[in-house]
Short mmCIF file of C-alpha atoms in Angstrom, two decimals:
data_model
loop_
_atom_site.label_atom_id
_atom_site.label_comp_id
_atom_site.label_asym_id
_atom_site.label_seq_id
_atom_site.Cartn_x
_atom_site.Cartn_y
_atom_site.Cartn_z
CA MET M 1 -20.27 -22.68 -24.08
CA GLU M 2 -17.50 -24.38 -22.10
CA GLU M 3 -18.12 -28.05 -21.30
CA PRO M 4 -18.55 -28.85 -17.58
CA VAL M 5 -15.54 -30.47 -15.94
CA VAL M 6 -17.85 -32.80 -14.00
CA LEU M 7 -20.63 -34.70 -15.76
CA VAL M 8 -23.62 -36.33 -14.05
CA GLU M 9 -25.70 -39.03 -15.72
CA HIS M 10 -28.75 -40.57 -14.06
CA ARG M 11 -29.77 -44.17 -14.67
CA GLY M 12 -32.81 -44.68 -12.46
CA PRO M 13 -31.63 -44.78 -8.84
CA ILE M 14 -27.95 -44.66 -9.90
CA ALA M 15 -25.93 -41.53 -10.67
CA ILE M 16 -22.69 -41.71 -12.68
CA VAL M 17 -20.41 -38.79 -11.81
CA THR M 18 -17.55 -38.39 -14.30
CA LEU M 19 -14.47 -36.18 -13.96
CA ASN M 20 -14.23 -34.51 -17.34
CA ARG M 21 -10.75 -33.02 -17.81
CA PRO M 22 -9.19 -35.83 -19.87
CA ASP M 23 -6.51 -33.62 -21.44
CA ALA M 24 -5.31 -32.73 -17.92
CA LEU M 25 -5.67 -36.32 -16.66
CA ASN M 26 -8.65 -35.09 -14.63
CA ALA M 27 -6.36 -33.12 -12.32
CA MET M 28 -8.18 -31.46 -9.43
CA SER M 29 -8.55 -27.80 -10.43
CA ARG M 30 -10.53 -25.26 -8.46
CA ALA M 31 -13.37 -25.56 -10.98
CA LEU M 32 -13.39 -29.35 -10.86
CA SER M 33 -13.34 -29.34 -7.05
CA ALA M 34 -16.30 -26.96 -6.93
CA GLN M 35 -18.31 -28.82 -9.57
CA LEU M 36 -17.61 -32.18 -7.93
CA ALA M 37 -18.91 -30.93 -4.59
CA ALA M 38 -21.96 -29.40 -6.31
CA ALA M 39 -22.64 -32.64 -8.19
CA PHE M 40 -22.85 -34.71 -5.01
CA ALA M 41 -24.76 -32.02 -3.12
CA GLY M 42 -27.28 -31.94 -5.97
CA LEU M 43 -28.13 -35.65 -5.85
CA SER M 44 -31.67 -36.17 -4.54
CA ASP M 45 -33.02 -38.90 -2.27
CA ALA M 46 -34.13 -40.69 -5.44
CA THR M 47 -30.46 -41.47 -6.09
CA ARG M 48 -29.52 -44.49 -4.03
CA VAL M 49 -25.99 -45.15 -5.29
CA ALA M 50 -23.36 -43.04 -7.06
CA ILE M 51 -20.50 -44.17 -9.27
CA LEU M 52 -17.46 -41.91 -9.55
CA THR M 53 -15.12 -42.33 -12.52
CA GLY M 54 -12.88 -40.36 -14.86
CA LYS M 55 -12.97 -39.67 -18.57
CA GLY M 56 -9.99 -40.74 -20.62
CA ARG M 57 -6.92 -42.62 -19.39
CA ALA M 58 -6.87 -41.24 -15.83
CA PHE M 59 -9.19 -41.41 -12.86
CA CYS M 60 -7.54 -38.34 -11.32
CA ALA M 61 -3.88 -37.32 -11.45
CA GLY M 62 -4.10 -35.26 -8.24
CA MET M 63 -4.00 -31.52 -7.79
CA ASP M 64 -3.62 -29.28 -10.82
CA LEU M 65 0.04 -28.30 -10.43
CA LYS M 66 -0.16 -25.63 -13.14
CA GLU M 67 -2.95 -23.92 -11.24
CA LEU M 68 -1.07 -24.26 -7.96
CA SER M 69 2.14 -22.84 -9.45
CA SER M 70 0.19 -19.81 -10.65
CA GLY M 71 -0.82 -19.05 -7.06
CA GLU M 72 -4.34 -20.42 -7.35
CA SER M 73 -5.49 -23.01 -4.85
CA GLY M 74 -7.36 -26.08 -6.00
CA LEU M 75 -9.09 -26.35 -2.62
CA GLN M 76 -12.34 -24.68 -1.79
CA ALA M 77 -12.73 -22.24 1.10
CA PRO M 78 -14.50 -24.71 3.47
CA ASP M 79 -11.35 -26.84 3.47
CA ASP M 80 -9.68 -24.21 5.67
CA ASP M 81 -11.95 -25.25 8.54
CA GLN M 82 -12.98 -28.77 7.61
CA GLY M 83 -10.52 -30.56 5.38
CA ALA M 84 -11.15 -32.42 2.17
CA GLY M 85 -10.84 -35.67 4.12
CA HIS M 86 -13.85 -34.94 6.30
CA ARG M 87 -15.84 -33.65 3.35
CA ARG M 88 -14.64 -36.54 1.18
CA PHE M 89 -14.12 -34.03 -1.65
CA GLY M 90 -17.85 -33.25 -1.54
CA MET M 91 -19.04 -36.85 -1.34
CA ALA M 92 -20.10 -36.40 2.29
CA ALA M 93 -23.07 -34.34 1.07
CA PHE M 94 -24.54 -37.51 -0.47
CA GLY M 95 -25.93 -39.99 2.03
CA GLY M 96 -25.70 -43.07 -0.16
CA PRO M 97 -22.69 -45.24 -0.99
CA VAL M 98 -20.20 -44.21 -3.68
CA ILE M 99 -18.51 -46.77 -5.92
CA GLY M 100 -15.20 -45.68 -7.38
CA ALA M 101 -14.75 -47.01 -10.92
CA ILE M 102 -11.01 -46.44 -11.18
CA ASN M 103 -10.39 -46.32 -14.91
CA GLY M 104 -6.74 -45.24 -14.91
CA PHE M 105 -4.15 -43.27 -12.95
CA ALA M 106 -5.13 -42.42 -9.36
CA ILE M 107 -2.20 -40.34 -8.17
CA THR M 108 -1.74 -38.48 -4.85
CA GLY M 109 -4.92 -36.37 -4.52
CA GLY M 110 -6.50 -38.74 -7.02
CA LEU M 111 -5.63 -41.66 -4.76
CA GLU M 112 -7.19 -39.79 -1.85
CA LEU M 113 -10.29 -39.21 -3.96
CA ALA M 114 -10.46 -42.93 -4.79
CA MET M 115 -10.06 -43.91 -1.13
CA CYS M 116 -12.89 -41.56 -0.16
CA CYS M 117 -15.22 -43.78 -2.21
CA ASP M 118 -16.94 -46.52 -0.19
CA ILE M 119 -16.04 -49.29 -2.66
CA ARG M 120 -13.38 -49.36 -5.39
CA ILE M 121 -13.29 -51.39 -8.60
CA ALA M 122 -10.21 -50.91 -10.77
CA ALA M 123 -9.60 -51.45 -14.45
CA ARG M 124 -6.60 -53.57 -15.32
CA GLY M 125 -3.86 -51.10 -16.17
CA ALA M 126 -4.83 -48.58 -13.46
CA LYS M 127 -1.96 -47.21 -11.37
CA PHE M 128 -1.97 -45.94 -7.79
CA ALA M 129 0.65 -43.69 -6.16
CA ASP M 130 1.21 -41.20 -3.36
CA THR M 131 3.75 -38.57 -4.39
CA HIS M 132 3.18 -36.05 -1.59
CA ALA M 133 6.72 -36.58 -0.27
CA ARG M 134 8.23 -36.17 -3.74
CA VAL M 135 6.65 -32.76 -4.24
CA GLY M 136 7.20 -31.66 -0.63
CA VAL M 137 3.56 -31.52 0.51
CA ILE M 138 1.83 -32.92 3.61
CA PRO M 139 -1.47 -34.62 2.61
CA GLY M 140 -4.84 -33.24 3.60
CA GLY M 141 -7.38 -35.60 2.06
CA ARG M 142 -7.30 -38.74 4.28
CA MET M 143 -4.06 -40.19 2.89
CA SER M 144 -2.18 -40.66 6.19
CA ALA M 145 -5.36 -41.73 8.00
CA LEU M 146 -6.92 -44.12 5.52
CA LEU M 147 -4.17 -45.68 3.41
CA SER M 148 -2.63 -47.53 6.36
CA ARG M 149 -6.06 -48.77 7.44
CA LEU M 150 -6.64 -50.25 4.00
CA VAL M 151 -3.25 -51.75 3.16
CA GLY M 152 -1.43 -51.90 6.51
CA ILE M 153 1.08 -49.48 7.98
CA GLY M 154 4.17 -51.00 6.37
CA ARG M 155 2.73 -50.97 2.86
CA ALA M 156 1.31 -47.47 3.39
CA LYS M 157 4.76 -46.20 4.36
CA GLU M 158 6.28 -47.95 1.35
CA MET M 159 3.83 -46.15 -0.94
CA SER M 160 3.89 -42.76 0.76
CA LEU M 161 7.56 -42.45 1.67
CA GLY M 162 8.87 -44.11 -1.47
CA GLY M 163 6.45 -42.43 -3.84
CA ASN M 164 6.40 -45.35 -6.26
CA ALA M 165 3.30 -46.49 -8.12
CA ILE M 166 1.64 -49.87 -7.71
CA ASP M 167 -0.44 -51.60 -10.38
CA ALA M 168 -4.07 -52.64 -10.10
CA GLU M 169 -3.26 -56.26 -9.31
CA THR M 170 -1.04 -55.22 -6.40
CA ALA M 171 -3.70 -52.79 -5.21
CA GLU M 172 -6.21 -55.65 -5.18
CA ARG M 173 -3.83 -57.97 -3.35
CA TRP M 174 -3.08 -55.29 -0.75
CA GLY M 175 -6.77 -54.47 -0.21
CA LEU M 176 -6.70 -51.00 -1.74
CA VAL M 177 -9.35 -51.98 -4.31
CA ASN M 178 -12.09 -54.59 -4.07
CA ARG M 179 -11.36 -56.20 -7.42
CA VAL M 180 -9.81 -55.72 -10.84
CA VAL M 181 -11.67 -56.11 -14.15
CA GLU M 182 -10.85 -55.59 -17.80
CA PRO M 183 -11.17 -51.91 -18.87
CA ALA M 184 -14.11 -52.66 -21.16
CA GLU M 185 -15.94 -54.29 -18.26
CA LEU M 186 -15.34 -51.59 -15.63
CA MET M 187 -18.57 -49.64 -15.92
CA GLN M 188 -20.61 -52.81 -16.35
CA ALA M 189 -19.13 -54.20 -13.11
CA ALA M 190 -19.74 -50.93 -11.26
CA LEU M 191 -23.33 -50.73 -12.51
CA LYS M 192 -24.01 -54.36 -11.55
CA LEU M 193 -22.86 -53.71 -7.99
CA ALA M 194 -24.80 -50.44 -7.91
CA ASP M 195 -27.95 -52.28 -9.05
CA ASP M 196 -27.45 -54.87 -6.28
CA ILE M 197 -27.16 -52.10 -3.67
CA ALA M 198 -30.03 -50.04 -5.06
CA ALA M 199 -32.35 -53.09 -4.89
CA ASN M 200 -32.14 -53.06 -1.08
CA ASP M 201 -34.00 -50.86 1.41
CA PRO M 202 -32.54 -47.37 0.81
CA SER M 203 -32.93 -46.17 4.39
CA VAL M 204 -31.18 -49.28 5.70
CA ILE M 205 -28.38 -48.93 3.12
CA ARG M 206 -27.67 -45.33 4.16
CA ARG M 207 -27.75 -46.11 7.87
CA TYR M 208 -25.75 -49.32 7.50
CA ASN M 209 -23.13 -47.57 5.36
CA ALA M 210 -22.79 -44.84 7.99
CA LEU M 211 -22.61 -47.44 10.79
CA ILE M 212 -19.73 -49.26 9.09
CA ASP M 213 -17.84 -45.95 8.79
CA GLU M 214 -18.54 -45.07 12.41
CA ASN M 215 -17.39 -48.44 13.71
CA PHE M 216 -14.28 -48.43 11.52
CA GLY M 217 -12.81 -45.73 13.75
CA LEU M 218 -13.74 -47.36 17.07
CA THR M 219 -12.18 -50.09 19.12
CA TYR M 220 -13.69 -53.56 18.64
CA ALA M 221 -15.56 -53.40 21.97
CA ASP M 222 -16.88 -49.88 21.33
CA ALA M 223 -17.95 -50.88 17.82
CA ILE M 224 -19.99 -53.78 19.22
CA ASP M 225 -21.68 -51.45 21.73
CA ASN M 226 -22.37 -48.87 19.03
CA GLU M 227 -23.90 -51.51 16.74
CA HIS M 228 -26.11 -52.74 19.57
CA ARG M 229 -27.42 -49.22 20.26
CA ARG M 230 -28.03 -48.49 16.58
CA SER M 231 -29.68 -51.87 16.01
CA ARG M 232 -31.92 -51.54 19.06
CA ASP M 233 -33.14 -48.07 18.06
CA ALA M 234 -33.61 -48.90 14.39
CA ASN M 235 -35.31 -52.25 14.95
CA GLN M 236 -37.71 -50.83 17.54
CA SER M 237 -38.82 -48.36 14.88
CA PHE M 238 -39.07 -51.19 12.34
CA ARG M 239 -41.22 -53.29 14.67
CA LYS M 240 -43.53 -50.36 15.38
CA GLU M 241 -43.95 -49.66 11.66
CA SER M 242 -44.64 -53.36 11.02
CA LEU M 243 -47.28 -53.44 13.77
CA ASP M 244 -48.90 -50.29 12.40
CA ARG M 245 -49.06 -51.80 8.91
CA GLU M 246 -50.53 -55.02 10.30
CA ALA M 247 -53.17 -53.07 12.24
CA ILE M 248 -54.16 -51.16 9.10
CA ALA M 249 -54.36 -54.38 7.09
CA THR M 250 -56.50 -56.06 9.80
CA LYS M 251 -58.84 -53.10 9.94
CA ALA M 252 -59.23 -53.18 6.16
CA ARG M 253 -60.00 -56.93 6.19
CA ASN M 254 -62.66 -56.47 8.88
CA ALA M 255 -64.30 -53.47 7.23
#
C-alpha cells in the first residue's frame, strides 16, 4: 500500500500535519494538495492547534514541476472559483490557529504555504524564496498580497522580482518568521507554543484568531470599530453565561 503524502499525528489537543514527499522536497502535487485539504478538513473541534511541517530537508519546494510539465495541474478544482489564497491551501477548513514549523526550503508555493500559517518558526538553515518571476508564473496563493504586509513592499519586491533566496536569520529580521531555532529544537519549540495556545479558552482562541485576521485587512479606524463590535457581542454573551452559572450555584447552595 502506498504511503500517504500527508501524515497526521494527534497529541491531545494538538495535531501535527506533515508533508510526506521528502524525495520530491515535499513539492505540491495534486495528491498532496488534496490530502492536505482533507487533513485540515478532518480535524475535529477537539483539536485546538495544528502544526504544519515537512519531512526531510524541505518544508515545501513549491508546485510539482514534473506534474505540471506533464499537463497535470497541482491545484484542486475549487481553486478555479476560490483561489488557494482564500482557502489557505485547505487550512481555512480548520478554525484553530496553525503553526508553521519550517524545517527547510520554503520555495515559491512552499513560501505561500508557510505564509498561510498563522505563526511561523523556522529551523536554522531554512531558506525562503519566491521564484514565480523566474519561471514565468503569476502567483495565486497570497504571495503578492501577504508578503509585502509581512516584510514591507520594498523587501517583498526584492524577493519576488529578484527571485533570490533569503536565509532564516534574514527572514526573522524582516518579520517573515517569528523566530529561528536549531533544527533539533524546531518541533519542541512548535509544540511548546501549541501547548501554550491550547491551554487557553478554545472558543476565545478561534474568535480572537479570526478577529486579528479580519482587522489585518482593515484601516486602523475600521479595525478599532470592528473590535468594539466583536468585543461587545462576545462579552455580553460571556456575562450572561457567568450570571447563569452563578444563579445555578446559588440555587444549589440554598437547596
